[in-house]
Amino acid sequence: MKKHARDSFFVVGEGVLEFDGHGDPTTRQPSTVEELRRFRFSRLGPKGTRTDEALRTALAEAVTAEVPQADSAVPAGFTYLGQFVDHDLTMDRTDALLGDDVTLGELLQGRSPALDLDSVYGRGPDDKHDRDFYAEDGVRLKVGKTSPTSFPDERVNVELDGFDLPRRGGVGGTAADRRLPLIPDARNDENLVVAQTHLAFIRFHNRVVEELALTGLTGRRLFAAARETVVRHYQWLLRTDFLPRVVDPAIVEDVFTNGRRFFEAPGRGHAHHGNHPTMPIEFSVATYRLGHSMIRGAYQWNRVFNSNGGPGGIATLLALFTFTGVSGNFQPGSQIPDLDDPNSGTVDTLPTNWIADFRRLYDFTEADRPDLVPPAGGGNVTKRIDSLLVDPLKQLPAGTFGGRGTTFPDIQRNLAFRNLTRASMVRLASGQQMADLLGVEPLTTDQILVGDGGASLDSLTEEQRQEVATTTPLWFYVLREAELNGGLLGPVGGRITAEVFHRAMEGSRTSIVRTPSWRPTLGPDSTTFRMTDLLLFAFEGKADLLNPLGE
C-alpha cells in the first residue's frame, strides 16, 4: 500500500535522497532498474542547509500551538480536493511487477507528474492488476455500499449502495484487508473527506459514461471517450476554480496565459528532462503543503454529526480519520491507540450515518442552486492559509503516514515536524534562496518573525529566531507569505505552484494546455465548470443524493 507521506525521493541528476537505517539523511545512486521505475523529482532551486532537530521541533510546536486561527471564505471541500489532486499528481502508475510488459515510454509517463486522474483510473480496465476497480462491463467504475447502523434512528439503519468506496470485503483474512479500498491509490482513503471526494469522481465518471452511451459508443471506445471528457473537465476546474482560490489569481492568469518562466520552461532546462515532466521537490515538500494550513479541527458533517443540534455532535478531525479503511477502523469512539492497530474494530465499510452532506462542503449558490444551502451555521469554510495548523495535526494516527505496527517518537506524529524534517532531509532551498531565484523581493525579518496573525515564534530561542529569519524553511516561508497576502500563495509559493500545475497539465496524456481551444460541455456555459458543477452532474442534481441523510 502506498504511504501518504513520501520519505524517499529520486531527484533527477542527484540520486535517491532518503533516511538511512539510523534516521540520518543520506544520498545514494539508484540501480538501473530503480532509476527506470522511481517517480521522478527534480530540484528547481539551489540546495539549502539542513536544520537541526531542536529547531524543527520548536518551530513545529509553534505552528501547531493551540491558538485561534482565522477562517477564510473558501468552502472547506477545496482543502480535500487539493489533497485528492496531490495524490493524482504523485500517482506512480508503474508500481507493478517488474516482469510486466511495460514499455519505456509508459515507464517515463507513469513516473512523471500528471493531472489525468490515474489515481481514479489506474492503468485502465484491460490491465490485469487494475481491472478489479471496474464493473463487469469494463467501462464503469465500482462503487461500494455502506453499513447499516442504529445511531441515531432507523433512517440510517439501512445499507446504501454508491455512498462508500468499493472495498475488498470477502470472508476471512484480516479486518485491514477487508477494508482496503478497491481504488488505484489507497491514499484517497486516508480521511473521510478525501474518500468521499474520490467517490464523487467515480460517480462523475459513471454519469459521463451514461451520457456518452446514448451516442452509440460501447466498450473500449466508450471508456476512452468518457475518460477524456472527465479529465478535461477536471483540468478545467483546477485551472479556473481551484487554483484561483489558493494562489494569487494574477499569478495563475499570468502562467496560463503567458506560459512558465522558471520550471521546465523553454531555455531553462526543459530539454534536459524531455517531454515528460518532473516534479520539483520545492513543490512537493513545501509549496503544495499549503493545504495542511487549510484543515479545520472539526466539521459540520451531516444531519447527525454537527454542533447545531446534531445528536452525534460536531465531526472531529480524529473522527474523519476513524471512518476510513486505511487510517481508521469505522468504529465509533476509537482513539489514537485503536487506530494504530489496523485490525481493531468490527465494521468493514462506512457506516451509513457518516455519508457526506456535500452542501456543507461546497457553496452551491455559486451554481444558482439556493435549494442546496445547508441549515444556518451548518456549512464549513477552510482555515486561512497562514503559518498555523490546527492543534489535532500534532497527533496524527499512524495510518496517515504508514506508521501502523511500528514504534516512533511522539514528535513524529506532528505534521509540521514531518514537513520540516522532510525538507531538511532533501536540503530544500530556503525561502530567501527561492525569492532570489524567482527575482522577487524577499520577506523582511519582521514579516517572517511576526507575520500577521499566524504562528508566534516567541517560544523559540533568540538563536533559533535568527536562523528562521535568515534561512527560513521554504514551507514556513510560503505560509507566512500567504498570511501576508490575504490567505493566497504569493510571489514565491504561488509562482512555483501555478507553474507545476501548468507543466503537469501540459505533460498529461489528455491536456487542456496543449489543446487551448477546448471548452467544457457539462457546466452552465462553455467557459464554466466548477467543483459544484461536477458534483451536480455526478449526483444528478438531486438533493437526496448530495445529502442522502436529509435534514
Coordinates of C-alpha atoms in Angstrom, one line a residue:
M1 CA 0.0 0.0 0.0
K2 CA 1.2 3.5 -0.8
K3 CA 2.1 5.6 2.2
H4 CA 0.6 9.0 2.5
A5 CA 4.0 10.5 3.3
R6 CA 6.9 10.1 1.0
D7 CA 10.3 9.7 2.8
S8 CA 12.4 8.8 -0.3
F9 CA 12.9 11.0 -3.4
F10 CA 14.6 10.1 -6.6
V11 CA 15.9 13.5 -7.8
V12 CA 17.0 13.5 -11.4
G13 CA 20.7 14.3 -11.6
E14 CA 21.3 13.8 -7.9
G15 CA 20.2 10.3 -6.8
V16 CA 17.9 8.9 -4.1
L17 CA 17.5 11.2 -1.1
E18 CA 16.3 9.3 1.9
F19 CA 16.9 8.4 5.6
D20 CA 19.3 5.6 6.4
G21 CA 18.7 2.9 8.9
H22 CA 19.7 5.2 11.8
G23 CA 17.3 8.0 10.7
D24 CA 20.1 10.2 9.2
P25 CA 19.7 11.8 5.8
T26 CA 21.7 10.2 3.0
T27 CA 22.1 10.2 -0.8
R28 CA 22.7 7.1 -2.8
Q29 CA 22.8 6.3 -6.5
P30 CA 19.9 4.1 -7.7
S31 CA 20.3 0.9 -9.6
T32 CA 19.5 0.9 -13.3
V33 CA 16.1 -0.7 -12.7
E34 CA 15.3 1.5 -9.8
E35 CA 16.1 4.6 -11.9
L36 CA 13.7 3.5 -14.6
R37 CA 10.9 2.8 -12.1
R38 CA 11.2 5.6 -9.5
F39 CA 8.9 8.6 -9.6
R40 CA 11.0 11.5 -11.0
F41 CA 11.6 14.5 -8.8
S42 CA 13.8 17.5 -9.7
R43 CA 15.4 20.4 -7.9
L44 CA 14.3 23.9 -9.1
G45 CA 16.4 26.0 -6.8
P46 CA 19.8 25.6 -5.1
K47 CA 20.5 23.3 -2.2
G48 CA 19.8 24.7 1.2
T49 CA 21.2 23.9 4.6
R50 CA 19.8 21.4 7.0
T51 CA 18.0 22.4 10.2
D52 CA 18.7 20.6 13.5
E53 CA 16.0 18.7 15.3
A54 CA 15.7 21.2 18.1
L55 CA 14.8 24.0 15.7
R56 CA 12.4 21.7 13.8
T57 CA 10.7 20.7 17.0
A58 CA 10.4 24.2 18.3
L59 CA 9.1 25.6 15.0
A60 CA 6.6 22.7 14.6
E61 CA 5.3 23.3 18.1
A62 CA 4.8 27.0 17.4
V63 CA 3.0 26.2 14.1
T64 CA 0.6 23.7 15.8
A65 CA 0.1 25.7 19.0
E66 CA -3.5 25.6 20.3
V67 CA -4.4 29.2 19.4
P68 CA -7.3 30.7 17.3
Q69 CA -6.8 30.5 13.6
A70 CA -8.6 32.7 11.1
D71 CA -11.2 31.3 8.7
S72 CA -11.2 32.0 5.0
A73 CA -14.2 32.4 2.7
V74 CA -13.2 29.3 0.7
P75 CA -15.6 26.3 1.1
A76 CA -14.0 23.6 3.1
G77 CA -14.2 20.9 0.4
F78 CA -11.4 22.6 -1.5
T79 CA -8.9 21.5 1.2
Y80 CA -9.5 17.9 0.3
L81 CA -9.9 18.4 -3.4
G82 CA -6.4 19.8 -3.1
Q83 CA -5.3 16.6 -1.3
F84 CA -7.0 14.5 -4.0
V85 CA -5.1 16.4 -6.6
D86 CA -1.8 15.9 -4.8
H87 CA -2.4 12.1 -4.9
D88 CA -3.2 12.4 -8.6
L89 CA 0.0 14.3 -9.3
T90 CA 2.2 11.8 -7.5
M91 CA 0.4 8.6 -8.5
D92 CA 3.1 6.2 -9.7
R93 CA 1.4 4.1 -12.4
T94 CA 4.4 1.8 -12.9
D95 CA 4.0 0.3 -9.4
A96 CA 3.5 -3.2 -10.8
L97 CA 5.6 -6.4 -11.0
L98 CA 9.0 -6.0 -12.8
G99 CA 8.1 -8.8 -15.1
D100 CA 5.1 -7.0 -16.5
D101 CA 5.1 -5.8 -20.1
V102 CA 5.7 -2.1 -19.6
T103 CA 7.4 0.0 -22.4
L104 CA 10.0 2.6 -21.7
G105 CA 7.5 5.3 -22.8
E106 CA 4.9 4.0 -20.4
L107 CA 7.6 4.0 -17.6
L108 CA 8.5 7.6 -18.3
Q109 CA 4.9 8.7 -18.4
G110 CA 4.0 6.6 -15.4
R111 CA 6.6 8.0 -13.1
S112 CA 6.1 11.7 -14.1
P113 CA 3.6 14.1 -12.5
A114 CA 0.4 14.4 -14.4
L115 CA -3.2 15.5 -13.9
D116 CA -5.0 12.8 -15.8
L117 CA -6.8 11.0 -12.9
D118 CA -4.7 7.9 -12.8
S119 CA -5.5 7.8 -9.1
V120 CA -9.0 7.0 -10.2
Y121 CA -8.4 5.0 -13.4
G122 CA -5.2 3.2 -12.6
R123 CA -3.8 1.6 -15.7
G124 CA -7.3 1.0 -17.1
P125 CA -9.8 -1.9 -17.3
D126 CA -7.6 -4.0 -19.6
D127 CA -4.8 -4.2 -17.0
K128 CA -4.7 -7.5 -15.1
H129 CA -3.9 -5.8 -11.8
D130 CA -6.4 -2.9 -12.1
R131 CA -9.5 -4.5 -13.6
D132 CA -10.8 -5.1 -10.1
F133 CA -11.5 -1.4 -9.9
Y134 CA -14.1 -1.7 -12.7
A135 CA -17.6 -3.0 -13.0
E136 CA -18.3 -6.1 -15.1
D137 CA -18.8 -4.1 -18.3
G138 CA -15.2 -2.9 -18.0
V139 CA -16.4 0.7 -18.6
R140 CA -17.9 1.9 -15.3
L141 CA -16.0 2.1 -12.0
K142 CA -17.2 0.2 -9.0
V143 CA -18.8 1.9 -6.0
G144 CA -19.3 0.5 -2.5
K145 CA -22.2 0.0 0.0
T146 CA -22.4 1.5 3.4
S147 CA -23.1 -0.5 6.7
P148 CA -26.5 -0.1 8.5
T149 CA -26.2 1.4 11.9
S150 CA -28.7 2.1 14.7
F151 CA -27.5 5.6 15.7
P152 CA -29.4 7.9 15.9
D153 CA -32.5 6.5 14.3
E154 CA -33.9 3.9 11.9
R155 CA -33.3 6.2 8.9
V156 CA -29.6 5.2 8.9
N157 CA -30.3 1.5 9.7
V158 CA -30.1 0.8 6.0
E159 CA -27.4 -0.3 3.5
L160 CA -27.0 2.4 0.8
D161 CA -25.3 1.5 -2.5
G162 CA -23.0 4.0 -4.1
F163 CA -22.1 6.0 -1.0
D164 CA -18.8 4.4 0.1
L165 CA -15.7 3.5 -1.8
P166 CA -15.6 -0.1 -3.2
R167 CA -13.8 -2.3 -0.7
R168 CA -12.1 -5.7 -0.9
G169 CA -14.6 -7.3 1.5
G170 CA -15.0 -11.1 1.4
V171 CA -14.8 -13.5 4.3
G172 CA -11.7 -14.4 6.3
G173 CA -8.5 -12.5 6.1
T174 CA -7.7 -9.6 8.4
A175 CA -10.0 -6.7 9.1
A176 CA -7.4 -4.4 7.4
D177 CA -7.5 -6.5 4.3
R178 CA -11.3 -6.5 4.1
R179 CA -11.4 -2.7 4.5
L180 CA -8.9 -2.0 1.8
P181 CA -10.4 0.3 -0.9
L182 CA -10.6 -1.1 -4.4
I183 CA -9.1 2.1 -5.9
P184 CA -5.8 2.7 -7.6
D185 CA -4.4 4.9 -4.9
A186 CA -5.3 3.8 -1.3
R187 CA -4.1 7.2 -0.1
N188 CA -7.5 8.5 -1.1
D189 CA -9.0 6.6 1.8
E190 CA -6.7 8.3 4.3
N191 CA -9.5 10.5 5.7
L192 CA -13.2 10.5 5.1
V193 CA -13.4 13.8 3.2
V194 CA -10.9 12.8 0.5
A195 CA -12.5 9.3 0.4
Q196 CA -15.9 10.9 -0.4
T197 CA -14.3 13.2 -2.9
H198 CA -12.8 10.2 -4.7
L199 CA -16.2 8.6 -4.6
A200 CA -17.7 11.8 -6.3
F201 CA -15.2 11.4 -9.1
I202 CA -16.1 7.8 -9.6
R203 CA -19.8 8.8 -9.8
F204 CA -18.9 11.6 -12.2
H205 CA -17.2 9.1 -14.5
N206 CA -20.1 6.7 -14.4
R207 CA -22.6 9.5 -15.2
V208 CA -20.5 10.6 -18.1
V209 CA -20.5 7.0 -19.3
E210 CA -24.3 7.0 -19.2
E211 CA -24.5 10.2 -21.2
L212 CA -22.0 9.1 -23.9
A213 CA -23.6 5.7 -24.2
L214 CA -26.6 7.5 -25.6
T215 CA -24.5 8.4 -28.6
G216 CA -24.0 4.7 -29.5
L217 CA -20.5 4.3 -28.1
T218 CA -19.7 1.0 -26.5
G219 CA -16.8 -0.9 -24.9
R220 CA -13.3 0.4 -25.1
R221 CA -14.4 3.4 -27.3
L222 CA -17.0 4.4 -24.7
F223 CA -14.4 4.1 -21.9
A224 CA -11.8 6.2 -23.7
A225 CA -14.3 8.9 -24.6
A226 CA -15.6 9.1 -21.0
R227 CA -12.2 9.2 -19.5
E228 CA -11.1 12.0 -21.9
T229 CA -14.2 14.0 -21.1
V230 CA -13.8 13.6 -17.4
V231 CA -10.1 14.5 -17.4
R232 CA -10.6 17.7 -19.5
H233 CA -13.3 18.9 -17.2
Y234 CA -11.2 18.1 -14.2
Q235 CA -8.3 20.1 -15.5
W236 CA -10.6 23.0 -16.4
L237 CA -12.0 23.2 -12.8
L238 CA -8.5 23.1 -11.4
R239 CA -7.4 26.0 -13.6
T240 CA -10.5 28.1 -13.1
D241 CA -12.0 27.1 -9.8
F242 CA -9.4 25.6 -7.5
L243 CA -6.1 27.4 -8.2
P244 CA -7.5 31.0 -8.0
R245 CA -8.8 30.2 -4.5
V246 CA -5.4 29.2 -3.1
V247 CA -2.9 31.1 -5.4
D248 CA -3.0 34.9 -6.2
P249 CA -5.3 34.9 -9.3
A250 CA -2.9 37.3 -11.1
I251 CA -0.1 34.7 -10.9
V252 CA -2.4 32.0 -12.2
E253 CA -3.6 34.1 -15.1
D254 CA 0.0 35.1 -16.0
V255 CA 1.2 31.5 -16.0
F256 CA -1.7 30.1 -18.0
T257 CA -1.8 33.0 -20.5
N258 CA 1.9 33.7 -20.9
G259 CA 3.5 30.3 -20.0
R260 CA 6.1 29.2 -17.5
R261 CA 9.2 31.3 -16.8
F262 CA 11.1 29.1 -14.4
F263 CA 10.0 25.5 -14.1
E264 CA 11.0 23.4 -17.2
A265 CA 10.4 26.4 -19.3
P266 CA 11.9 26.8 -22.8
G267 CA 15.6 27.7 -22.4
R268 CA 15.6 26.8 -18.6
G269 CA 16.3 23.0 -18.6
H270 CA 13.1 21.8 -20.2
A271 CA 15.0 19.9 -22.9
H272 CA 17.1 18.2 -20.1
H273 CA 14.0 16.3 -18.9
G274 CA 12.5 15.6 -22.3
N275 CA 8.7 15.6 -22.9
H276 CA 7.8 14.1 -19.6
P277 CA 7.6 16.5 -16.6
T278 CA 9.4 16.0 -13.4
M279 CA 8.1 17.3 -10.0
P280 CA 10.3 19.9 -8.2
I281 CA 10.9 19.0 -4.6
E282 CA 10.2 22.6 -3.7
F283 CA 6.6 22.0 -4.8
S284 CA 6.2 18.5 -3.3
V285 CA 7.9 19.2 0.1
A286 CA 7.0 22.8 0.6
T287 CA 4.6 24.9 -1.6
Y288 CA 1.9 22.4 -2.2
R289 CA 1.7 21.5 1.5
L290 CA -0.4 24.7 1.7
G291 CA -3.4 22.5 2.3
H292 CA -2.3 21.5 5.8
S293 CA -2.9 25.1 6.9
M294 CA -6.5 24.9 5.5
I295 CA -7.6 22.0 7.6
R296 CA -10.2 22.6 10.3
G297 CA -10.2 20.9 13.7
A298 CA -13.8 19.8 13.3
Y299 CA -16.6 19.9 10.7
Q300 CA -20.3 20.3 10.4
W301 CA -20.6 17.0 8.6
N302 CA -24.3 16.0 8.1
R303 CA -27.6 16.0 10.0
V304 CA -26.2 13.5 12.5
F305 CA -22.8 15.0 13.2
N306 CA -22.9 18.7 13.6
S307 CA -22.9 21.2 16.5
N308 CA -26.3 22.7 15.7
G309 CA -28.5 20.1 17.3
G310 CA -26.9 17.0 15.7
P311 CA -27.2 14.1 18.0
G312 CA -23.6 13.0 17.4
G313 CA -22.1 16.4 17.9
I314 CA -19.6 18.0 15.5
A315 CA -17.3 15.7 13.5
T316 CA -13.8 15.9 14.9
L317 CA -10.8 15.6 12.7
L318 CA -10.0 12.3 14.5
A319 CA -13.4 11.0 13.6
L320 CA -12.7 11.8 9.9
F321 CA -9.6 9.6 10.1
T322 CA -11.5 6.9 12.1
F323 CA -14.2 6.4 9.4
T324 CA -11.8 5.2 6.7
G325 CA -10.3 1.8 5.9
V326 CA -6.7 3.0 5.6
S327 CA -6.2 5.2 8.6
G328 CA -9.2 4.1 10.7
N329 CA -11.4 1.2 11.6
F330 CA -15.0 2.5 11.1
Q331 CA -15.6 2.1 14.8
P332 CA -17.3 4.9 16.8
G333 CA -15.4 6.1 19.8
S334 CA -12.0 5.0 18.6
Q335 CA -8.9 6.8 19.9
I336 CA -5.4 7.0 18.5
P337 CA -4.1 3.7 20.1
D338 CA -7.1 1.9 18.5
L339 CA -6.4 3.4 15.1
D340 CA -2.8 2.4 15.3
D341 CA -3.9 -1.2 15.3
P342 CA -5.0 -1.9 11.7
N343 CA -7.2 -4.8 12.7
S344 CA -9.2 -3.2 15.5
G345 CA -12.9 -2.7 15.1
T346 CA -15.7 -4.9 13.8
V347 CA -17.1 -2.8 10.9
D348 CA -15.7 -3.2 7.3
T349 CA -17.4 -0.4 5.4
L350 CA -18.5 3.2 6.1
P351 CA -21.5 3.4 8.5
T352 CA -24.5 5.0 6.8
N353 CA -24.6 7.8 9.3
W354 CA -21.2 9.1 8.1
I355 CA -22.1 9.7 4.5
A356 CA -21.1 13.3 3.5
D357 CA -23.6 16.1 3.1
F358 CA -21.8 17.9 0.2
R359 CA -24.0 21.0 0.8
R360 CA -21.8 21.6 3.9
L361 CA -18.5 21.3 1.9
Y362 CA -19.2 23.5 -1.2
D363 CA -21.3 26.6 -1.9
F364 CA -24.0 25.6 -4.4
T365 CA -25.3 29.1 -4.6
E366 CA -22.4 29.7 -6.9
A367 CA -24.2 27.3 -9.3
D368 CA -27.5 29.1 -8.8
R369 CA -28.9 26.3 -6.5
P370 CA -30.2 28.1 -3.4
D371 CA -32.2 25.0 -2.6
L372 CA -28.8 23.3 -1.7
V373 CA -27.9 25.7 1.1
P374 CA -27.3 23.9 4.4
P375 CA -29.1 24.9 7.6
A376 CA -27.9 28.2 9.2
G377 CA -24.4 27.7 10.6
G378 CA -24.1 24.3 9.0
G379 CA -21.6 25.0 6.3
N380 CA -17.8 24.8 6.6
V381 CA -15.0 27.1 5.2
T382 CA -11.3 26.4 5.2
K383 CA -8.9 27.9 7.6
R384 CA -7.0 30.8 6.1
I385 CA -3.7 29.8 4.5
D386 CA -1.2 31.0 7.0
S387 CA 1.6 29.8 9.3
L388 CA -0.8 27.9 11.7
L389 CA -2.0 24.3 11.7
V390 CA -4.9 23.2 13.9
D391 CA -3.9 21.5 17.1
P392 CA -5.1 18.0 16.2
L393 CA -2.5 17.8 13.4
K394 CA 0.2 17.4 16.0
Q395 CA -1.3 14.0 17.0
L396 CA -1.7 12.1 13.6
P397 CA -2.9 8.5 13.6
A398 CA 0.0 6.2 12.5
G399 CA -2.0 5.1 9.5
T400 CA -1.8 8.5 7.9
F401 CA 1.9 8.2 7.4
G402 CA 2.4 4.4 7.1
G403 CA 3.4 4.0 10.7
R404 CA 1.0 1.3 11.8
G405 CA 2.8 -1.6 13.5
T406 CA 5.9 0.5 14.2
T407 CA 7.3 2.5 17.1
F408 CA 8.5 6.1 16.8
P409 CA 9.0 9.2 18.9
D410 CA 5.8 11.1 19.6
I411 CA 7.0 14.2 17.8
Q412 CA 6.8 12.3 14.6
R413 CA 3.0 12.4 14.8
N414 CA 3.3 16.2 14.4
L415 CA 2.5 17.1 10.8
A416 CA 4.5 20.3 10.9
F417 CA 7.6 18.4 12.2
R418 CA 7.2 15.8 9.5
N419 CA 7.1 18.6 6.8
L420 CA 10.2 20.4 8.2
T421 CA 12.1 17.1 8.7
R422 CA 11.5 16.0 5.1
A423 CA 12.6 19.4 3.8
S424 CA 15.8 19.2 5.8
M425 CA 16.5 15.7 4.6
V426 CA 16.5 16.8 0.9
R427 CA 18.3 20.1 1.8
L428 CA 15.5 22.2 0.4
A429 CA 16.3 25.8 -0.6
S430 CA 15.3 28.4 1.9
G431 CA 12.5 30.9 1.2
Q432 CA 15.2 33.6 0.6
Q433 CA 17.0 31.5 -1.9
M434 CA 13.8 30.8 -3.9
A435 CA 12.9 34.5 -3.8
D436 CA 16.3 35.3 -5.3
L437 CA 15.9 32.6 -8.0
L438 CA 12.4 33.9 -8.9
G439 CA 13.5 37.6 -8.9
V440 CA 11.1 38.8 -6.2
E441 CA 11.6 40.8 -3.1
P442 CA 12.1 38.5 -0.1
L443 CA 10.0 38.9 3.1
T444 CA 11.6 41.1 5.7
T445 CA 12.9 39.8 9.0
D446 CA 9.9 41.4 10.8
Q447 CA 7.5 39.8 8.3
I448 CA 9.0 36.4 8.9
L449 CA 9.2 36.6 12.7
V450 CA 6.0 38.5 13.4
G451 CA 3.7 37.8 10.4
D452 CA 0.0 38.8 10.5
G453 CA -2.0 36.7 13.0
G454 CA -0.1 33.5 12.3
A455 CA 2.3 31.5 14.4
S456 CA 4.1 33.2 17.2
L457 CA 7.8 32.5 17.4
D458 CA 8.2 33.9 20.9
S459 CA 8.8 30.4 22.3
L460 CA 11.9 29.9 20.1
T461 CA 15.3 30.9 21.4
E462 CA 16.9 34.1 20.1
E463 CA 19.4 31.9 18.1
Q464 CA 16.6 29.9 16.6
R465 CA 14.6 33.0 15.7
Q466 CA 17.7 34.4 13.9
E467 CA 18.1 31.2 11.9
V468 CA 14.5 31.2 10.9
A469 CA 14.7 34.9 9.9
T470 CA 17.8 34.4 7.7
T471 CA 17.3 30.9 6.3
T472 CA 13.6 30.4 6.5
P473 CA 12.4 26.8 5.8
L474 CA 10.6 27.1 2.5
W475 CA 7.3 25.6 3.7
F476 CA 7.1 28.1 6.6
Y477 CA 8.1 30.9 4.3
V478 CA 5.3 30.3 1.7
L479 CA 2.8 30.0 4.5
R480 CA 4.0 33.3 6.1
E481 CA 3.9 34.8 2.6
A482 CA 0.3 33.8 2.1
E483 CA -0.6 35.0 5.6
L484 CA 0.6 38.5 4.5
N485 CA -1.2 38.2 1.1
G486 CA -4.8 37.7 2.2
G487 CA -4.5 33.9 2.5
L488 CA -3.3 33.3 -1.0
L489 CA 0.0 31.9 -2.1
G490 CA 2.2 34.8 -3.3
P491 CA 5.2 35.5 -5.4
V492 CA 7.3 32.5 -4.3
G493 CA 4.7 29.9 -3.3
G494 CA 2.2 30.9 -5.9
R495 CA 4.6 31.0 -8.8
I496 CA 6.0 27.6 -8.1
T497 CA 2.6 26.0 -7.6
A498 CA 1.0 27.5 -10.7
E499 CA 3.9 26.6 -12.9
V500 CA 3.9 23.0 -11.7
F501 CA 0.2 22.7 -12.4
H502 CA 0.7 24.1 -15.9
R503 CA 3.6 21.8 -16.6
A504 CA 1.7 18.7 -15.3
M505 CA -1.3 19.5 -17.4
E506 CA 1.0 20.1 -20.4
G507 CA 2.6 16.7 -19.9
S508 CA -0.6 14.7 -19.3
R509 CA -1.9 12.4 -22.0
T510 CA -5.1 14.4 -22.2
S511 CA -4.3 18.1 -21.8
I512 CA -6.2 21.4 -22.0
V513 CA -2.9 23.2 -22.1
R514 CA -1.9 21.5 -25.4
T515 CA -5.5 22.0 -26.8
P516 CA -6.3 25.5 -25.7
S517 CA -9.4 25.7 -27.9
W518 CA -11.2 23.1 -25.8
R519 CA -14.2 24.3 -23.7
P520 CA -16.3 22.4 -21.1
T521 CA -19.7 21.0 -22.1
L522 CA -21.0 19.8 -18.8
G523 CA -21.3 23.1 -17.0
P524 CA -23.8 26.0 -17.3
D525 CA -21.9 27.5 -20.3
S526 CA -18.9 27.0 -22.4
T527 CA -16.5 28.8 -20.1
T528 CA -17.6 27.5 -16.7
F529 CA -17.1 24.2 -15.0
R530 CA -16.6 24.3 -11.2
M531 CA -16.4 21.6 -8.5
T532 CA -20.1 22.3 -7.7
D533 CA -20.9 21.6 -11.4
L534 CA -19.0 18.3 -11.2
L535 CA -21.0 17.3 -8.0
L536 CA -24.3 18.4 -9.6
F537 CA -23.6 16.2 -12.6
A538 CA -22.3 13.3 -10.6
F539 CA -25.2 13.3 -8.2
E540 CA -27.8 14.1 -10.9
G541 CA -28.5 17.5 -9.4
K542 CA -30.6 15.8 -6.7
A543 CA -30.6 17.0 -3.1
D544 CA -31.3 13.5 -1.8
L545 CA -28.1 12.2 -3.4
L546 CA -25.9 15.1 -2.4
N547 CA -27.3 14.9 1.1
P548 CA -28.8 11.4 1.4
L549 CA -29.4 11.6 5.2
G550 CA -31.8 14.6 4.8
E551 CA -32.4 17.3 7.4

